[in-house]
Tab-separated table of C-alpha atoms in Angstrom:
chain	number	residue	atom	x	y	z
A	1	UNK	CA	69.836	-24.163	-22.334
A	2	UNK	CA	66.672	-25.100	-24.244
A	3	UNK	CA	67.304	-26.687	-27.630
A	4	UNK	CA	66.472	-24.599	-30.683
A	5	UNK	CA	66.414	-25.153	-34.425
A	6	UNK	CA	69.969	-24.742	-35.798
A	7	UNK	CA	70.895	-22.864	-38.919
A	8	UNK	CA	68.962	-20.358	-40.937
A	9	UNK	CA	65.315	-19.742	-39.954
A	10	UNK	CA	64.442	-16.603	-41.923
A	11	UNK	CA	61.345	-18.028	-43.639
A	12	UNK	CA	59.058	-20.329	-41.672
A	13	UNK	CA	56.114	-22.228	-43.120
A	14	UNK	CA	53.351	-23.001	-40.629
A	15	UNK	CA	51.174	-25.951	-41.615
A	16	UNK	CA	47.667	-25.372	-40.252
A	17	UNK	CA	45.781	-22.159	-39.453
A	18	UNK	CA	44.230	-23.404	-36.240
A	19	UNK	CA	44.832	-21.773	-32.877
A	20	UNK	CA	48.259	-23.388	-32.471
A	21	UNK	CA	49.428	-22.488	-35.949
A	22	UNK	CA	48.197	-18.904	-35.789
A	23	UNK	CA	49.761	-18.469	-32.356
A	24	UNK	CA	53.078	-19.741	-33.699
A	25	UNK	CA	52.791	-17.481	-36.750
A	26	UNK	CA	52.200	-14.353	-34.653
A	27	UNK	CA	55.070	-15.095	-32.283
A	28	UNK	CA	57.360	-15.791	-35.242
A	29	UNK	CA	56.325	-12.555	-36.938
A	30	UNK	CA	57.006	-10.689	-33.718
A	31	UNK	CA	60.530	-12.086	-33.746
A	32	UNK	CA	61.129	-10.834	-37.273
A	33	UNK	CA	60.609	-14.027	-39.265
A	34	UNK	CA	58.891	-14.170	-42.623
A	35	UNK	CA	55.907	-16.480	-42.276
A	36	UNK	CA	53.720	-18.385	-44.717
A	37	UNK	CA	50.692	-20.243	-43.320
A	38	UNK	CA	49.174	-23.055	-45.394
A	39	UNK	CA	45.742	-24.398	-44.443
A	40	UNK	CA	43.651	-27.136	-46.097
A	41	UNK	CA	40.317	-25.498	-45.206
A	42	UNK	CA	38.913	-22.327	-46.791
A	43	UNK	CA	38.839	-20.548	-43.410
A	44	UNK	CA	41.172	-20.221	-40.432
A	45	UNK	CA	40.382	-21.998	-37.197
A	46	UNK	CA	41.190	-25.692	-37.531
A	47	UNK	CA	39.265	-27.255	-34.630
A	48	UNK	CA	37.773	-23.820	-33.950
A	49	UNK	CA	36.106	-23.647	-37.346
A	50	UNK	CA	32.802	-22.270	-38.552
A	51	UNK	CA	29.870	-23.945	-40.318
A	52	UNK	CA	27.056	-21.983	-41.949
A	53	UNK	CA	23.843	-24.004	-41.929
A	54	UNK	CA	20.463	-22.574	-42.948
A	55	UNK	CA	21.251	-19.159	-41.493
A	56	UNK	CA	22.839	-20.548	-38.320
A	57	UNK	CA	26.518	-19.777	-37.658
A	58	UNK	CA	27.885	-22.793	-35.817
A	59	UNK	CA	31.237	-23.127	-34.049
A	60	UNK	CA	32.614	-26.549	-34.913
A	61	UNK	CA	35.120	-26.800	-32.076
A	62	UNK	CA	35.632	-25.564	-28.524
A	63	UNK	CA	32.906	-23.516	-26.909
A	64	UNK	CA	34.689	-22.467	-23.696
A	65	UNK	CA	37.254	-19.659	-23.629
A	66	UNK	CA	39.282	-19.097	-20.472
A	67	UNK	CA	42.539	-17.280	-19.656
A	68	UNK	CA	42.110	-14.410	-22.148
A	69	UNK	CA	45.503	-13.014	-21.123
A	70	UNK	CA	47.109	-16.082	-22.720
A	71	UNK	CA	45.007	-15.529	-25.835
A	72	UNK	CA	46.292	-11.938	-25.952
A	73	UNK	CA	49.977	-12.947	-25.971
A	74	UNK	CA	50.128	-13.790	-29.710
A	75	UNK	CA	48.507	-10.449	-30.553
A	76	UNK	CA	50.891	-8.585	-28.257
A	77	UNK	CA	53.830	-10.237	-30.040
A	78	UNK	CA	53.053	-8.116	-33.113
A	79	UNK	CA	51.994	-4.984	-31.242
A	80	UNK	CA	48.312	-5.818	-31.568
A	81	UNK	CA	45.577	-6.515	-29.017
A	82	UNK	CA	42.997	-9.257	-28.606
A	83	UNK	CA	40.498	-6.888	-27.015
A	84	UNK	CA	40.828	-4.398	-29.884
A	85	UNK	CA	39.870	-7.108	-32.340
A	86	UNK	CA	37.437	-9.275	-30.360
A	87	UNK	CA	34.568	-8.303	-28.058
A	88	UNK	CA	34.964	-10.718	-25.134
A	89	UNK	CA	31.827	-11.165	-23.046
A	90	UNK	CA	32.312	-12.559	-19.515
A	91	UNK	CA	29.775	-15.262	-18.721
A	92	UNK	CA	27.778	-15.045	-15.493
A	93	UNK	CA	27.334	-17.771	-14.487
A	94	UNK	CA	30.289	-19.486	-16.088
A	95	UNK	CA	28.276	-22.722	-15.963
A	96	UNK	CA	24.996	-23.972	-14.602
A	97	UNK	CA	25.286	-27.455	-13.112
A	98	UNK	CA	22.146	-29.594	-13.013
A	99	UNK	CA	22.095	-32.901	-11.138
A	100	UNK	CA	20.066	-36.089	-11.348
A	101	UNK	CA	18.343	-35.329	-8.024
A	102	UNK	CA	16.815	-32.168	-9.530
A	103	UNK	CA	19.147	-29.718	-7.787
A	104	UNK	CA	21.029	-26.983	-9.646
A	105	UNK	CA	24.062	-24.807	-8.945
A	106	UNK	CA	25.269	-21.703	-10.754
A	107	UNK	CA	29.057	-21.712	-10.996
A	108	UNK	CA	30.420	-18.191	-10.519
A	109	UNK	CA	34.063	-17.215	-10.910
A	110	UNK	CA	33.887	-14.445	-8.300
A	111	UNK	CA	34.795	-15.730	-4.832
A	112	UNK	CA	32.019	-13.976	-2.919
A	113	UNK	CA	29.279	-14.827	-5.418
A	114	UNK	CA	30.324	-18.472	-5.576
A	115	UNK	CA	30.625	-18.827	-1.786
A	116	UNK	CA	27.107	-17.455	-1.428
A	117	UNK	CA	25.810	-19.885	-4.041
A	118	UNK	CA	27.592	-22.864	-2.463
A	119	UNK	CA	26.151	-21.949	0.943
A	120	UNK	CA	22.654	-21.835	-0.561
A	121	UNK	CA	23.246	-25.150	-2.278
A	122	UNK	CA	25.071	-27.183	0.374
A	123	UNK	CA	25.498	-25.139	3.561
A	124	UNK	CA	28.036	-22.910	5.296
A	125	UNK	CA	30.622	-25.646	5.881
A	126	UNK	CA	30.839	-26.393	2.161
A	127	UNK	CA	31.066	-22.655	1.388
A	128	UNK	CA	34.075	-22.421	3.714
A	129	UNK	CA	35.544	-25.498	2.026
A	130	UNK	CA	35.055	-23.867	-1.359
A	131	UNK	CA	37.032	-20.791	-0.283
A	132	UNK	CA	39.887	-23.008	0.933
A	133	UNK	CA	39.738	-24.927	-2.359
A	134	UNK	CA	39.861	-21.679	-4.319
A	135	UNK	CA	42.999	-20.602	-2.466
A	136	UNK	CA	44.607	-23.978	-3.198
A	137	UNK	CA	43.716	-23.719	-6.895
A	138	UNK	CA	45.314	-20.277	-7.086
A	139	UNK	CA	48.525	-21.535	-5.474
A	140	UNK	CA	48.532	-24.586	-7.734
A	141	UNK	CA	48.228	-22.380	-10.792
A	142	UNK	CA	51.105	-20.143	-9.681
A	143	UNK	CA	53.317	-23.178	-9.061
A	144	UNK	CA	52.676	-24.672	-12.501
A	145	UNK	CA	52.159	-22.019	-15.119
A	146	UNK	CA	55.612	-20.751	-16.030
A	147	UNK	CA	57.760	-23.783	-15.183
A	148	UNK	CA	55.551	-26.711	-16.215
A	149	UNK	CA	52.810	-25.489	-18.570
A	150	UNK	CA	54.399	-22.552	-20.389
A	151	UNK	CA	57.724	-24.354	-20.814
A	152	UNK	CA	59.684	-26.441	-23.287
A	153	UNK	CA	61.331	-29.593	-21.964
A	154	UNK	CA	64.431	-31.279	-23.333
A	155	UNK	CA	64.923	-33.772	-20.490
A	156	UNK	CA	63.753	-34.694	-17.021
A	157	UNK	CA	66.264	-32.195	-15.670
A	158	UNK	CA	63.845	-29.478	-16.743
A	159	UNK	CA	61.577	-30.569	-13.910
A	160	UNK	CA	64.159	-29.869	-11.245
A	161	UNK	CA	63.283	-26.410	-10.003
A	162	UNK	CA	61.830	-24.750	-6.925
A	163	UNK	CA	58.300	-24.940	-8.301
A	164	UNK	CA	58.523	-28.732	-8.377
A	165	UNK	CA	58.925	-28.705	-4.599
A	166	UNK	CA	56.020	-26.255	-4.292
A	167	UNK	CA	53.853	-28.454	-6.488
A	168	UNK	CA	54.692	-31.526	-4.440
A	169	UNK	CA	53.977	-29.663	-1.189
A	170	UNK	CA	50.580	-28.668	-2.586
A	171	UNK	CA	49.746	-32.328	-3.229
A	172	UNK	CA	49.953	-31.983	-6.999
A	173	UNK	CA	51.212	-35.543	-7.425
A	174	UNK	CA	48.334	-37.087	-5.484
A	175	UNK	CA	44.971	-37.967	-7.006
A	176	UNK	CA	42.584	-35.260	-8.121
A	177	UNK	CA	39.378	-36.704	-6.660
A	178	UNK	CA	40.938	-37.325	-3.253
A	179	UNK	CA	42.478	-33.842	-3.116
A	180	UNK	CA	39.190	-32.112	-4.023
A	181	UNK	CA	37.551	-34.262	-1.354
A	182	UNK	CA	39.756	-32.655	1.289
A	183	UNK	CA	37.906	-29.408	0.721
A	184	UNK	CA	34.398	-30.502	-0.275
A	185	UNK	CA	32.305	-33.344	1.129
A	186	UNK	CA	29.254	-32.872	-1.102
A	187	UNK	CA	29.711	-35.221	-4.063
A	188	UNK	CA	27.815	-32.896	-6.395
A	189	UNK	CA	30.225	-30.052	-5.668
A	190	UNK	CA	33.195	-32.347	-6.115
A	191	UNK	CA	31.992	-33.120	-9.609
A	192	UNK	CA	31.921	-29.425	-10.512
A	193	UNK	CA	35.616	-29.111	-9.664
A	194	UNK	CA	36.795	-32.434	-11.087
A	195	UNK	CA	34.837	-33.089	-14.295
A	196	UNK	CA	37.583	-31.122	-16.079
A	197	UNK	CA	39.785	-34.233	-15.787
A	198	UNK	CA	37.836	-35.533	-18.754
A	199	UNK	CA	39.590	-32.876	-20.872
A	200	UNK	CA	42.844	-34.514	-19.826
A	201	UNK	CA	41.505	-37.962	-20.690
A	202	UNK	CA	41.855	-39.463	-17.212
A	203	UNK	CA	39.147	-40.244	-14.604
A	204	UNK	CA	39.310	-37.924	-11.545
A	205	UNK	CA	40.097	-40.898	-9.303
A	206	UNK	CA	43.275	-41.559	-11.329
A	207	UNK	CA	44.173	-38.068	-12.587
A	208	UNK	CA	47.019	-36.155	-11.000
A	209	UNK	CA	45.807	-33.458	-8.636
A	210	UNK	CA	47.982	-31.071	-10.651
A	211	UNK	CA	45.277	-31.154	-13.308
A	212	UNK	CA	43.009	-29.212	-11.002
A	213	UNK	CA	44.696	-26.290	-12.750
A	214	UNK	CA	42.035	-26.788	-15.453
A	215	UNK	CA	39.370	-26.242	-12.789
A	216	UNK	CA	41.231	-23.039	-11.881
A	217	UNK	CA	40.848	-21.851	-15.467
A	218	UNK	CA	37.133	-22.700	-15.503
A	219	UNK	CA	36.032	-21.665	-12.008
A	220	UNK	CA	38.464	-18.941	-10.922
A	221	UNK	CA	40.027	-17.214	-13.954
A	222	UNK	CA	36.682	-16.692	-15.677
A	223	UNK	CA	34.831	-17.990	-18.737
A	224	UNK	CA	34.296	-15.741	-21.754
A	225	UNK	CA	32.499	-15.831	-25.079
A	226	UNK	CA	33.654	-13.854	-28.125
A	227	UNK	CA	30.872	-11.936	-29.814
A	228	UNK	CA	30.376	-13.661	-33.141
A	229	UNK	CA	31.233	-17.063	-31.679
A	230	UNK	CA	34.449	-18.842	-30.786
A	231	UNK	CA	35.496	-18.691	-34.429
A	232	UNK	CA	35.955	-14.946	-33.935
A	233	UNK	CA	39.223	-15.723	-32.102
A	234	UNK	CA	41.085	-17.529	-34.911
A	235	UNK	CA	39.601	-15.146	-37.462
A	236	UNK	CA	41.034	-12.201	-35.513
A	237	UNK	CA	44.379	-13.987	-35.162
A	238	UNK	CA	44.507	-14.577	-38.917
A	239	UNK	CA	43.707	-10.923	-39.588
A	240	UNK	CA	46.414	-9.806	-37.159
A	241	UNK	CA	48.923	-12.146	-38.805
A	242	UNK	CA	48.052	-10.832	-42.270
A	243	UNK	CA	48.365	-7.233	-41.072
A	244	UNK	CA	51.783	-8.098	-39.594
A	245	UNK	CA	52.997	-9.436	-42.945
A	246	UNK	CA	52.146	-13.146	-42.982
A	247	UNK	CA	51.102	-14.794	-46.220
A	248	UNK	CA	47.996	-16.926	-45.628
A	249	UNK	CA	47.208	-19.619	-48.171
A	250	UNK	CA	43.836	-21.283	-47.649
A	251	UNK	CA	42.540	-24.320	-49.549
A	252	UNK	CA	46.100	-25.666	-49.693
A	253	UNK	CA	46.392	-29.337	-48.725
A	254	UNK	CA	49.939	-30.332	-47.746
A	255	UNK	CA	51.022	-33.413	-49.685
A	256	UNK	CA	54.625	-33.881	-48.616
A	257	UNK	CA	57.747	-32.243	-47.265
A	258	UNK	CA	60.933	-31.954	-49.323
A	259	UNK	CA	64.182	-32.787	-47.534
A	260	UNK	CA	67.870	-32.284	-47.907
A	261	UNK	CA	69.539	-34.490	-45.346
A	262	UNK	CA	68.067	-33.686	-41.965
A	263	UNK	CA	66.409	-30.424	-43.012
A	264	UNK	CA	63.026	-29.660	-44.539
A	265	UNK	CA	63.598	-27.454	-47.573
A	266	UNK	CA	60.057	-27.019	-48.867
A	267	UNK	CA	56.409	-27.723	-48.114
A	268	UNK	CA	54.573	-29.126	-51.130
A	269	UNK	CA	50.807	-28.600	-51.344
A	270	UNK	CA	48.252	-29.624	-53.936
A	271	UNK	CA	48.638	-26.119	-55.390
A	272	UNK	CA	52.378	-25.578	-55.383
A	273	UNK	CA	55.694	-25.654	-53.590
A	274	UNK	CA	56.709	-23.319	-50.756
A	275	UNK	CA	60.459	-23.210	-49.978
A	276	UNK	CA	61.284	-22.739	-46.287
A	277	UNK	CA	64.062	-22.521	-43.726
A	278	UNK	CA	61.957	-24.120	-40.982
A	279	UNK	CA	58.480	-25.559	-40.597
A	280	UNK	CA	55.887	-25.700	-37.814
A	281	UNK	CA	53.523	-28.676	-38.095
A	282	UNK	CA	50.167	-28.455	-36.317
A	283	UNK	CA	48.167	-31.443	-37.668
A	284	UNK	CA	47.400	-34.290	-35.261
A	285	UNK	CA	50.466	-36.369	-34.422
A	286	UNK	CA	49.899	-39.256	-36.887
A	287	UNK	CA	49.568	-36.810	-39.788
A	288	UNK	CA	52.603	-34.793	-38.691
A	289	UNK	CA	54.732	-37.916	-38.254
A	290	UNK	CA	53.617	-39.244	-41.639
A	291	UNK	CA	54.688	-35.995	-43.303
A	292	UNK	CA	58.032	-36.164	-41.514
A	293	UNK	CA	58.465	-39.810	-42.467
A	294	UNK	CA	59.376	-40.793	-38.911
A	295	UNK	CA	57.905	-40.982	-35.436
A	296	UNK	CA	59.691	-40.981	-32.078
A	297	UNK	CA	60.130	-44.314	-30.373
A	298	UNK	CA	58.165	-44.754	-27.176
A	299	UNK	CA	58.430	-47.695	-24.783
A	300	UNK	CA	54.615	-47.816	-24.554
A	301	UNK	CA	52.088	-46.824	-27.217
A	302	UNK	CA	50.277	-43.542	-26.726
A	303	UNK	CA	46.956	-43.691	-24.903
A	304	UNK	CA	44.315	-41.352	-26.267
A	305	UNK	CA	41.620	-39.347	-24.526
A	306	UNK	CA	37.942	-40.214	-24.877
A	307	UNK	CA	36.169	-38.770	-27.885
A	308	UNK	CA	32.799	-37.036	-28.119
A	309	UNK	CA	29.565	-36.998	-30.026
A	310	UNK	CA	28.425	-33.451	-30.754
A	311	UNK	CA	24.884	-32.641	-31.841
A	312	UNK	CA	24.489	-29.124	-33.248
A	313	UNK	CA	20.845	-28.060	-33.216
A	314	UNK	CA	19.133	-25.042	-34.726
A	315	UNK	CA	15.736	-24.766	-33.052
A	316	UNK	CA	12.632	-22.606	-33.125
A	317	UNK	CA	12.552	-22.384	-29.321
A	318	UNK	CA	14.800	-22.628	-26.271
A	319	UNK	CA	14.470	-23.569	-22.611
A	320	UNK	CA	14.924	-20.829	-19.987
A	321	UNK	CA	16.600	-23.138	-17.475
A	322	UNK	CA	19.583	-23.452	-19.797
A	323	UNK	CA	22.462	-21.049	-19.157
A	324	UNK	CA	25.063	-20.322	-21.822
A	325	UNK	CA	26.856	-23.480	-20.612
A	326	UNK	CA	24.872	-26.125	-18.728
A	327	UNK	CA	26.453	-29.230	-17.242
A	328	UNK	CA	23.820	-31.942	-17.036
A	329	UNK	CA	25.151	-34.666	-14.747
A	330	UNK	CA	23.730	-38.163	-14.699
A	331	UNK	CA	23.402	-40.086	-11.437
A	332	UNK	CA	26.371	-42.302	-12.323
A	333	UNK	CA	29.868	-40.916	-12.022
A	334	UNK	CA	32.586	-43.513	-11.488
A	335	UNK	CA	30.740	-45.887	-13.833
A	336	UNK	CA	30.716	-43.211	-16.519
A	337	UNK	CA	34.482	-42.773	-16.479
A	338	UNK	CA	34.988	-46.531	-16.461
A	339	UNK	CA	32.831	-46.810	-19.564
A	340	UNK	CA	34.654	-43.995	-21.336
A	341	UNK	CA	38.203	-45.111	-20.613
A	342	UNK	CA	38.157	-48.861	-19.929
A	343	UNK	CA	35.155	-50.904	-21.054
A	344	UNK	CA	34.497	-48.822	-24.184
A	345	UNK	CA	30.735	-48.714	-23.658
A	346	UNK	CA	28.699	-45.645	-24.527
A	347	UNK	CA	27.611	-43.820	-21.377
A	348	UNK	CA	24.696	-45.671	-19.796
A	349	UNK	CA	23.820	-42.624	-17.673
A	350	UNK	CA	25.348	-39.723	-19.569
A	351	UNK	CA	26.776	-36.497	-18.267
A	352	UNK	CA	26.417	-33.838	-20.950
A	353	UNK	CA	27.519	-30.304	-21.769
A	354	UNK	CA	24.741	-28.263	-23.367
A	355	UNK	CA	25.887	-24.916	-24.764
A	356	UNK	CA	23.426	-22.240	-25.871
A	357	UNK	CA	25.563	-19.563	-27.581
A	358	UNK	CA	22.524	-17.548	-28.652
A	359	UNK	CA	21.875	-16.853	-24.977
A	360	UNK	CA	24.808	-14.426	-25.250
A	361	UNK	CA	24.878	-13.605	-28.957
A	362	UNK	CA	21.463	-13.950	-30.675
A	363	UNK	CA	23.008	-12.933	-34.019
A	364	UNK	CA	24.392	-16.471	-34.424
A	365	UNK	CA	20.903	-17.684	-35.422
A	366	UNK	CA	18.104	-16.276	-37.593
A	367	UNK	CA	15.718	-13.917	-35.766
A	368	UNK	CA	13.666	-15.750	-33.162
A	369	UNK	CA	15.769	-18.913	-33.509
A	370	UNK	CA	18.297	-20.550	-31.171
A	371	UNK	CA	21.483	-22.612	-31.309
A	372	UNK	CA	22.155	-25.546	-28.994
A	373	UNK	CA	25.321	-27.601	-28.901
A	374	UNK	CA	25.113	-30.932	-27.076
A	375	UNK	CA	28.418	-32.624	-26.261
A	376	UNK	CA	28.323	-36.224	-25.074
A	377	UNK	CA	31.700	-37.767	-24.186
A	378	UNK	CA	32.168	-41.235	-25.656
A	379	UNK	CA	34.963	-43.814	-25.911
A	380	UNK	CA	37.552	-43.265	-28.601
A	381	UNK	CA	37.715	-45.737	-31.489
A	382	UNK	CA	40.651	-47.619	-29.956
A	383	UNK	CA	38.581	-48.474	-26.863
A	384	UNK	CA	34.974	-48.372	-28.044
A	385	UNK	CA	33.093	-48.690	-31.346
A	386	UNK	CA	35.297	-48.294	-34.405
A	387	UNK	CA	34.882	-45.529	-36.945
A	388	UNK	CA	33.026	-47.812	-39.374
A	389	UNK	CA	30.532	-48.861	-36.688
A	390	UNK	CA	29.357	-45.284	-36.213
A	391	UNK	CA	27.609	-45.293	-39.612
A	392	UNK	CA	24.841	-47.465	-38.138
A	393	UNK	CA	25.257	-46.343	-34.546
A	394	UNK	CA	25.066	-42.560	-35.127
A	395	UNK	CA	21.319	-42.167	-35.877
A	396	UNK	CA	20.338	-44.403	-32.956
A	397	UNK	CA	22.644	-42.520	-30.617
A	398	UNK	CA	21.269	-39.188	-31.824
A	399	UNK	CA	17.698	-40.316	-31.097
A	400	UNK	CA	18.735	-41.591	-27.666
A	401	UNK	CA	20.357	-38.242	-26.841
A	402	UNK	CA	17.180	-36.376	-27.720
A	403	UNK	CA	15.101	-38.715	-25.566
A	404	UNK	CA	17.489	-38.159	-22.643
A	405	UNK	CA	17.338	-34.374	-23.077
A	406	UNK	CA	13.549	-34.555	-23.161
A	407	UNK	CA	13.620	-36.561	-19.933
A	408	UNK	CA	15.872	-33.923	-18.347
A	409	UNK	CA	13.467	-31.090	-18.973
A	410	UNK	CA	13.980	-29.981	-22.580
A	411	UNK	CA	10.363	-30.646	-23.458
A	412	UNK	CA	9.611	-30.900	-27.161
A	413	UNK	CA	13.236	-30.685	-28.243
A	414	UNK	CA	12.902	-33.157	-31.119
A	415	UNK	CA	9.991	-31.258	-32.681
A	416	UNK	CA	11.761	-27.909	-32.197
A	417	UNK	CA	14.679	-28.822	-34.482
A	418	UNK	CA	14.874	-26.900	-37.772
A	419	UNK	CA	18.392	-27.923	-38.782
A	420	UNK	CA	21.081	-30.115	-37.290
A	421	UNK	CA	24.535	-31.599	-37.708
A	422	UNK	CA	25.810	-34.705	-35.935
A	423	UNK	CA	29.538	-35.168	-35.313
A	424	UNK	CA	30.858	-38.563	-34.182
A	425	UNK	CA	34.243	-40.258	-33.694
A	426	UNK	CA	33.981	-41.276	-37.355
A	427	UNK	CA	34.000	-37.577	-38.249
A	428	UNK	CA	37.127	-36.953	-36.208
A	429	UNK	CA	38.720	-40.077	-37.731
A	430	UNK	CA	38.010	-38.698	-41.187
A	431	UNK	CA	39.803	-35.494	-40.236
A	432	UNK	CA	42.958	-37.438	-39.412
A	433	UNK	CA	42.640	-37.611	-35.629
A	434	UNK	CA	44.162	-40.676	-34.006
A	435	UNK	CA	41.653	-42.978	-32.278
A	436	UNK	CA	38.809	-40.809	-33.564
A	437	UNK	CA	39.238	-38.190	-30.841
A	438	UNK	CA	39.848	-34.448	-31.158
A	439	UNK	CA	41.398	-34.462	-27.649
A	440	UNK	CA	44.577	-36.284	-28.714
A	441	UNK	CA	46.880	-38.070	-26.263
A	442	UNK	CA	45.571	-38.466	-22.725
A	443	UNK	CA	47.358	-36.646	-19.918
A	444	UNK	CA	48.464	-39.681	-17.986
A	445	UNK	CA	51.597	-39.262	-15.872
A	446	UNK	CA	53.599	-41.007	-18.602
A	447	UNK	CA	52.267	-38.530	-21.198
A	448	UNK	CA	52.641	-35.273	-19.260
A	449	UNK	CA	55.366	-32.592	-19.193
A	450	UNK	CA	58.693	-33.998	-20.408
A	451	UNK	CA	57.019	-37.373	-21.051
A	452	UNK	CA	54.542	-35.917	-23.551
A	453	UNK	CA	55.453	-36.137	-27.250
A	454	UNK	CA	57.961	-33.344	-27.638
A	455	UNK	CA	57.739	-30.568	-30.147
A	456	UNK	CA	61.147	-31.433	-31.608
A	457	UNK	CA	61.430	-34.722	-33.504
A	458	UNK	CA	64.716	-36.612	-33.715
A	459	UNK	CA	66.087	-36.885	-37.231
A	460	UNK	CA	64.678	-33.571	-38.452
A	461	UNK	CA	66.653	-30.444	-37.619
A	462	UNK	CA	64.228	-27.691	-38.541
A	463	UNK	CA	60.702	-29.010	-37.925
A	464	UNK	CA	58.724	-28.184	-34.785
A	465	UNK	CA	55.354	-29.548	-33.683
A	466	UNK	CA	52.482	-27.573	-32.162
A	467	UNK	CA	48.936	-28.441	-31.167
A	468	UNK	CA	47.174	-30.468	-28.510
A	469	UNK	CA	49.217	-33.644	-29.050
A	470	UNK	CA	52.483	-32.073	-27.980
A	471	UNK	CA	53.635	-29.702	-25.228
A	472	UNK	CA	51.778	-28.594	-23.140
A	473	UNK	CA	48.535	-30.361	-24.090
A	474	UNK	CA	44.776	-30.153	-24.649
A	475	UNK	CA	42.600	-27.052	-24.275
A	476	UNK	CA	42.383	-23.611	-25.841
A	477	UNK	CA	44.883	-21.898	-23.477
A	478	UNK	CA	47.420	-24.722	-23.736
A	479	UNK	CA	47.096	-25.034	-27.501
A	480	UNK	CA	47.801	-21.301	-27.810
A	481	UNK	CA	50.846	-21.826	-25.614
A	482	UNK	CA	51.971	-24.720	-27.805
A	483	UNK	CA	52.270	-22.290	-30.711
A	484	UNK	CA	54.294	-19.908	-28.581
A	485	UNK	CA	56.596	-22.729	-27.439
A	486	UNK	CA	57.045	-23.947	-31.016
A	487	UNK	CA	58.029	-20.431	-32.107
A	488	UNK	CA	60.534	-20.248	-29.232
A	489	UNK	CA	62.215	-23.398	-30.578
A	490	UNK	CA	62.900	-21.439	-33.762
A	491	UNK	CA	63.604	-17.954	-32.436
A	492	UNK	CA	65.540	-18.973	-29.327
A	493	UNK	CA	63.117	-17.563	-26.771
A	494	UNK	CA	60.122	-15.319	-26.188
A	495	UNK	CA	60.179	-12.291	-28.432
A	496	UNK	CA	59.642	-8.741	-27.282
A	497	UNK	CA	56.380	-7.145	-28.432
A	498	UNK	CA	56.778	-4.861	-31.396
A	499	UNK	CA	56.880	-1.149	-30.717
A	500	UNK	CA	55.382	-0.220	-34.079
A	501	UNK	CA	51.895	1.334	-34.068
A	502	UNK	CA	48.943	-0.993	-33.764
A	503	UNK	CA	46.128	-1.065	-36.318
A	504	UNK	CA	44.043	1.280	-34.151
A	505	UNK	CA	46.931	3.708	-33.588
A	506	UNK	CA	47.674	3.858	-37.319
A	507	UNK	CA	44.050	4.720	-38.023
A	508	UNK	CA	44.248	7.694	-35.692
A	509	UNK	CA	47.425	9.183	-37.176
């Protein structure tokens, strides 16, 4: 029996209107709870926020949306629908991979299209290996999703099920790089199916093969873009929550939690006091633990994922070789991961993600203009330069990034910039993220599944955590699931979708 919050839970306060908090709110509403959401920012979204800059509408967080069925679950909990509220555009290709030797590969999520592309790129043997890899990824996903990813854990006993044996038989507890290498010999292709380990904060050579499930999400399940930008997702979730009866309070900074014994009785913000029967906390772990006044004891301190520098650029031109998402790999690979996770050096030969959202939705920029988002992984502040060091480092790093992009074919990029915003680990630090990283605790074996910080905290009866620092982990699909799992700790299990009319049905009556 999974542990749940004891006692009365009629009114739940959710702290944070990011994806995790809004997911929790919708699942709680679907189970009949009264819900108040308090958010420090003026808009919903949290990580998936929105910045308006000189006519450009810039997503401040994730740019990749996969597994839309998981994104639909919170809407379905209140009898609503993601696809009724958000226009999801499938991306073809999902990515374009460009390599230091000048070669390029379009990553398709359809099996036939991708096999054809792999054969063009690396030959028939690699295409056959890709199809075998795809089958393995599908089996790996089936073995993990409901028992290990979409699951609350109270002890190691929660691991003991038939899917554990299936996962072991699939090689899920081996190393990711070695397992991918069983299917693909071409090192460039192996990168395409293993770079996702960076999301988990572990180099592919050391990451569990089970984390290839992230490659499944990227390369099999499909990549989508919401019209209006990624911020359209949390905005739609907030609207659905409001329509289902939630009270949303923006521009409310949480100051403290009131207690009576082991229970939270109220959430106090800079604008008032909100009594509650239970609370869901979605800030990063250090902030949540500080509000609770206690943190769980761990035998070893948490290790955090690498961070990232993000350069948002509004430009007067674009470059036709860029897809919506372009992975620009440097020649180095193992050295890069060593720099990011061990030595703390900035990447000497960077691998970059360049996203061009206006390739799919031109309305995000003024007419004739373009948005580019350049993400450069970097060490977190516990391993690499500290937050204070980035004040001097940031402008030099920005200039170096532009020179590297110029060298990789984005001719004239510096002169094309009309407006820009640079985000560094110091920015994340200022937002309350431990080690200056938005990717939270790394998914090492000792910080995965039942070993990850749990969403129930000893010493507090009616507080539940959600977000990327707790179960199940980092990434848009998993953060949405974390809200669902937090709600289940309060309601006692997954709720049944409401049978009341949806917004669209009501309009037609």
